[in-house]
Coordinates of C-alpha atoms in Angstrom, one line a residue:
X13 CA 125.1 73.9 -188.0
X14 CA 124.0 70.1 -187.2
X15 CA 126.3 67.5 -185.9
X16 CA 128.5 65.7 -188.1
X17 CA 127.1 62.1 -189.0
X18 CA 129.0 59.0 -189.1
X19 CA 128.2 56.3 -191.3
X20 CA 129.4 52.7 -190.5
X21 CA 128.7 50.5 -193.2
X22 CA 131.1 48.7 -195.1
X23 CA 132.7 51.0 -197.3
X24 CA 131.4 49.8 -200.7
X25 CA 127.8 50.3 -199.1
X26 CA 128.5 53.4 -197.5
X27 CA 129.8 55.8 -199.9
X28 CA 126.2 56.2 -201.6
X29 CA 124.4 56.9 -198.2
X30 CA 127.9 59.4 -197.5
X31 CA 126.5 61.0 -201.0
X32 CA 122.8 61.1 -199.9
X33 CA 123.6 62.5 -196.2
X34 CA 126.2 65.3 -198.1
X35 CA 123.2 66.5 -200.4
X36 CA 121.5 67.6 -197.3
X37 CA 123.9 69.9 -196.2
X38 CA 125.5 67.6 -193.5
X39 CA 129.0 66.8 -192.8
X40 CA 129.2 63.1 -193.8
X41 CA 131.9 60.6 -192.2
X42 CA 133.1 57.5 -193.5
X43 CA 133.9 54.9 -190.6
X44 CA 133.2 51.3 -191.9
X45 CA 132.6 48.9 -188.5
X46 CA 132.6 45.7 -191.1
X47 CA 135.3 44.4 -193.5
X48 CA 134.3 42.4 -195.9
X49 CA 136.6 39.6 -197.3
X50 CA 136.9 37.0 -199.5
X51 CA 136.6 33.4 -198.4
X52 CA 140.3 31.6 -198.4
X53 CA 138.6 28.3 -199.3
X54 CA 135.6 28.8 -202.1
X55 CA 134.9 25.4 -203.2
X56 CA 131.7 24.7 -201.2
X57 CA 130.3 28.0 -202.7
X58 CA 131.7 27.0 -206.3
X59 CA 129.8 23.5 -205.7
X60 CA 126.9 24.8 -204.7
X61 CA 126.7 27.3 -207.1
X62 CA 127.6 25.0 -209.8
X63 CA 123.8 23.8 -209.1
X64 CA 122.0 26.9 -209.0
X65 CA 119.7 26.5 -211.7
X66 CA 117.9 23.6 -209.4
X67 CA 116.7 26.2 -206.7
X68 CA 113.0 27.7 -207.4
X69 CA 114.5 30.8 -205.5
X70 CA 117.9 32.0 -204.8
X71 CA 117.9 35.2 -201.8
X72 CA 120.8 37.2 -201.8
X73 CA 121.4 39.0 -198.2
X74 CA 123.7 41.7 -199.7
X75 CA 125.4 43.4 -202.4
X76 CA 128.5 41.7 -200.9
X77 CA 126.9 38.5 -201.4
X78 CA 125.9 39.1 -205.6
X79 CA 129.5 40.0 -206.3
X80 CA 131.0 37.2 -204.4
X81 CA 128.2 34.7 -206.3
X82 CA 129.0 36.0 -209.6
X83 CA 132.1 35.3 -209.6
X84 CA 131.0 31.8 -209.8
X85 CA 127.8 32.3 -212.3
X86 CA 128.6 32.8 -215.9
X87 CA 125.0 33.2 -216.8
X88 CA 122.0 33.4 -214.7
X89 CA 120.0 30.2 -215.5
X90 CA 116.3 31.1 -216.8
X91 CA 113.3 30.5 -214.3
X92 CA 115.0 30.8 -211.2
X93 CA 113.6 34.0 -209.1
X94 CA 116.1 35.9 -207.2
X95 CA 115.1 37.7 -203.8
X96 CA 117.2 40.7 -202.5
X97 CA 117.2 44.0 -199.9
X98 CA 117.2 47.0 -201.5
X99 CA 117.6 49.1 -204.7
X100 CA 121.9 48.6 -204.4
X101 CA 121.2 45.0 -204.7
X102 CA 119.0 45.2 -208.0
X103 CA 121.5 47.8 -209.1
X104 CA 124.1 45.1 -208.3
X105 CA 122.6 42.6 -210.6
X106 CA 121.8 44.7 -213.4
X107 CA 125.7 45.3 -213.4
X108 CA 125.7 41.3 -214.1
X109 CA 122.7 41.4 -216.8
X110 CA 120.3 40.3 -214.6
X111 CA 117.1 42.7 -214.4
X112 CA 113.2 42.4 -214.3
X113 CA 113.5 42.3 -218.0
X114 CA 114.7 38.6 -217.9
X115 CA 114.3 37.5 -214.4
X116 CA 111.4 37.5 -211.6
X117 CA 113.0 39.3 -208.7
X118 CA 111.5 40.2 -205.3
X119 CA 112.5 42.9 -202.7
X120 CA 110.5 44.3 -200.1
X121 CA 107.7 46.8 -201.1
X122 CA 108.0 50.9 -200.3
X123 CA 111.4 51.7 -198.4
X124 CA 111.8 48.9 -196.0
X125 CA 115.3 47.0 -196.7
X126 CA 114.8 44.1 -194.3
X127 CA 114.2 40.5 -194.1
X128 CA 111.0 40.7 -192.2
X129 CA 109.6 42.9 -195.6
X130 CA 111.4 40.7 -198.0
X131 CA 109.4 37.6 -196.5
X132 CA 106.6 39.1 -197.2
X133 CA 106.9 40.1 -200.6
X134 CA 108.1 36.5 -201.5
X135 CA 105.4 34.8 -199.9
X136 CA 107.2 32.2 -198.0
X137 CA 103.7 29.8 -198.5
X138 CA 104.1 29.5 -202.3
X139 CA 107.6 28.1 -201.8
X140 CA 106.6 24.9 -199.4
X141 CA 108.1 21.9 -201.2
X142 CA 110.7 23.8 -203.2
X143 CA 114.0 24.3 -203.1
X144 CA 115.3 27.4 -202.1
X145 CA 119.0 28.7 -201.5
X146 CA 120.4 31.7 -199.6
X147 CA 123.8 32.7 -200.2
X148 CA 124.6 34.7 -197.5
X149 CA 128.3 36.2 -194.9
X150 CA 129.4 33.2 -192.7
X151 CA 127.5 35.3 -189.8
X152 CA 124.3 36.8 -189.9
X153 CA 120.5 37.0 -189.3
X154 CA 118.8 33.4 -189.2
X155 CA 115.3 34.9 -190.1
X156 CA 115.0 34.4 -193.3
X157 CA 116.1 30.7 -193.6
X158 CA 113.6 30.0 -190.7
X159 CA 110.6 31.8 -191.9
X160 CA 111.6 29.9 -195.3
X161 CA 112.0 26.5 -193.2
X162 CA 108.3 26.8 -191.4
X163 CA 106.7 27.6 -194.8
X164 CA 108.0 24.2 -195.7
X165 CA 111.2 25.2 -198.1
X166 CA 113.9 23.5 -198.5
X167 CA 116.4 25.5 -197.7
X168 CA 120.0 25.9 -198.6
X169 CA 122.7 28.3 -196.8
X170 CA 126.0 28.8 -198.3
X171 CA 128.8 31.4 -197.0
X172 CA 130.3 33.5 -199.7
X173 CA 132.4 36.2 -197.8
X174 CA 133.2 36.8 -194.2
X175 CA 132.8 40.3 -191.8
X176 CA 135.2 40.8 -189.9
X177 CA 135.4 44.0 -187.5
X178 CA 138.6 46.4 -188.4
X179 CA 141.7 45.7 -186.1
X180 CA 142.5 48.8 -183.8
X181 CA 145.3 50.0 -185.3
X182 CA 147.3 53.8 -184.7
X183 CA 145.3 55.5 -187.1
X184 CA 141.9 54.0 -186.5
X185 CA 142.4 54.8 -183.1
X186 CA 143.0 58.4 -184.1
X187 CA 139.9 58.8 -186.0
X188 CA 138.3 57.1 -183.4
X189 CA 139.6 59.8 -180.7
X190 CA 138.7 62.0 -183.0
X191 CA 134.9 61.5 -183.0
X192 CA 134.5 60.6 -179.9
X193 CA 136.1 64.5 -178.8
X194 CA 133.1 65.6 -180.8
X195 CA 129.0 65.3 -180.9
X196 CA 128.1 63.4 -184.0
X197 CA 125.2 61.0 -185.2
X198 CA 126.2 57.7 -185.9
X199 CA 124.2 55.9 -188.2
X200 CA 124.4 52.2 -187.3
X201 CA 122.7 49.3 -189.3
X202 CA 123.7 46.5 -187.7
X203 CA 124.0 44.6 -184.2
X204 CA 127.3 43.1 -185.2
X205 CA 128.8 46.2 -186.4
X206 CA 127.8 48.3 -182.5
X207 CA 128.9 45.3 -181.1
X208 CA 132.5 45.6 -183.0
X209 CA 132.1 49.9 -182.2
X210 CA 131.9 49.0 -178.2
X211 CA 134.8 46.3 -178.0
X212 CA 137.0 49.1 -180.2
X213 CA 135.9 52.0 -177.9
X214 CA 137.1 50.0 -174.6
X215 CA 140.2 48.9 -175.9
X216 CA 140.7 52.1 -177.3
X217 CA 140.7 53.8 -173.6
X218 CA 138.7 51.7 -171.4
X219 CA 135.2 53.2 -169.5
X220 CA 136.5 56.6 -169.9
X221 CA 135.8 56.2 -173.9
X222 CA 132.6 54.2 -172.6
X223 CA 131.2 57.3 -171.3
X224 CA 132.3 59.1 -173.7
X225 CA 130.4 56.9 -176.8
X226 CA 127.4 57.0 -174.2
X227 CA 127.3 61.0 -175.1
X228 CA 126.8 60.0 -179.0
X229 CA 123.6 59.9 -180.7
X230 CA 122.7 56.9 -182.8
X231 CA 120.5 56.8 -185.4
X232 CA 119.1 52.8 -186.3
X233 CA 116.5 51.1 -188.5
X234 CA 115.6 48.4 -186.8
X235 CA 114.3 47.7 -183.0
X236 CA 117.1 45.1 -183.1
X237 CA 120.1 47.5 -183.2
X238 CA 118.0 49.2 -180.7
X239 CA 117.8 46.8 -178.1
X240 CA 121.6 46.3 -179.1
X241 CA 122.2 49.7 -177.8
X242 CA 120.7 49.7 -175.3
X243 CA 122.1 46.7 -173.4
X244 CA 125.4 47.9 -174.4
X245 CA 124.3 51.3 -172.3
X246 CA 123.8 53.6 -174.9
X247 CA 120.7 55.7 -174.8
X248 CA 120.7 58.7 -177.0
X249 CA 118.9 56.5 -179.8
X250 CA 116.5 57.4 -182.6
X251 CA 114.6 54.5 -184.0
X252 CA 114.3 55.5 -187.6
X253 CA 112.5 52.3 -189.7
X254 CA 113.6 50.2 -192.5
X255 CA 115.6 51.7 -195.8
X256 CA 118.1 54.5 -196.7
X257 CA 115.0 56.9 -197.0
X258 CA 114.3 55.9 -193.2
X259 CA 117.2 57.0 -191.8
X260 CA 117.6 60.4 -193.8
X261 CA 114.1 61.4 -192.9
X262 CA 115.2 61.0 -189.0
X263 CA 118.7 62.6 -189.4
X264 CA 116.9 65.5 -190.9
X265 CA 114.3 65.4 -187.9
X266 CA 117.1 65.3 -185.4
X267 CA 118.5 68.3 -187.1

């Protein structure tokens, strides 16, 4: 029987990879590291969305990030290209009526969800002189608007939700207790989200549940996360590669 696998990303992201990792016969796990809120003050995303149709190219870093836009956007303004991650994002904006039907929108090539692979298929080069904005959490990866930036964009960064890691509360700490007593996978897509999983695991019982997350196996897509780990003393890591189809192919390897 292989390990149980917990999946960590926020929950609205999570529950399709929870579907994907149940079709292959493994016990799936939902333990979001991220919540995602709403911004108490809007009006600097409501301004500059209120000029979106003057960006050649608007990137959107996450599902999160379309739904918190839209609310702003009644109608996506013709000519401007869109840029985003993965197939949930595209899915995302189709819910809003924006498809390849009636708008030019890149995303990285193959399986690869990242913004290395998403520069790429933009081509950062044809954008030099143009305006560009990426809407975006208030934290985050800077690559993207720097890559932008040295291709000679001008970019834009605007906030439209915040992450927040979940408060350790009684029944978190269960769960947490819970699969920490127990070998599992952990998949983990994000630096900010081990980061959150560490600080919860020491104040949950100090180096004794250190050692006991060190026993854990992680499963990551990116060397990033990796490097995360590792500094944070964790060593039972498999380095899958970019995208949902990735990390599926290595859980069923570790299996």
């Amino acid at each position: 029987m292989p390990d149980p696998v917990v999946i960590t990303r926020p929950r609205a992201q999570g529950e399709e990879l929870a579907r994907r990792v149940q079709a292959l016969g493994f016990e799936a796990e939902l333990f979001p590291l991220l919540e995602i809120d709403p911004l108490a003050d809007q009006s600097a995303l409501a301004r500059v969305l209120a000029g979106v149709a003057d960006y050649s190219l608007v990137a959107f870093v996450s599902p999160n990030a379309i739904e918190a836009a839209f609310a702003h956007i009644a109608r996506w303004p013709a000519g401007v290209a869109l840029a985003v991650l993965g197939d949930t994002s595209r899915a995302c904006l189709a819910s809003h009526g924006v498809d390849d039907a009636n708008a030019n929108i890149y995303s990285p090539q193959g399986a690869a969800s990242d913004s290395e692979h998403l520069l790429r298929a933009i081509d950062p080069a044809a954008l030099a002189g143009r305006k560009v904005l990426i809407v975006r959490g208030e934290t985050g990866r800077e690559l993207m608007g720097e890559g932008l930036r040295a291709a000679g964009a001008e970019v834009t960064t605007v906030a439209a939700y915040r992450r927040r890691v979940p408060a350790l509360t009684p029944e978190l700490g269960a769960t947490l207790n819970r699969l920490l007593a127990r070998r599992n996978d952990w998949i983990i897509t994000s630096s900010e989200a081990l980061r959150g999983l560490l600080a919860l695991v020491t104040q949950l019982g100090g180096q004794a549940a250190v050692e006991k997350m060190q026993q854990q196996r992680l499963i990551v897509p990116h060397a990033r996360i990796a490097e995360t780990a590792s500094a944070l003393g964790l060593s039972r890591i498999t380095l899958a590669g970019s995208g949902d189809a990735a990390l599926l192919a290595a859980l069923q390897s570790r299996a």
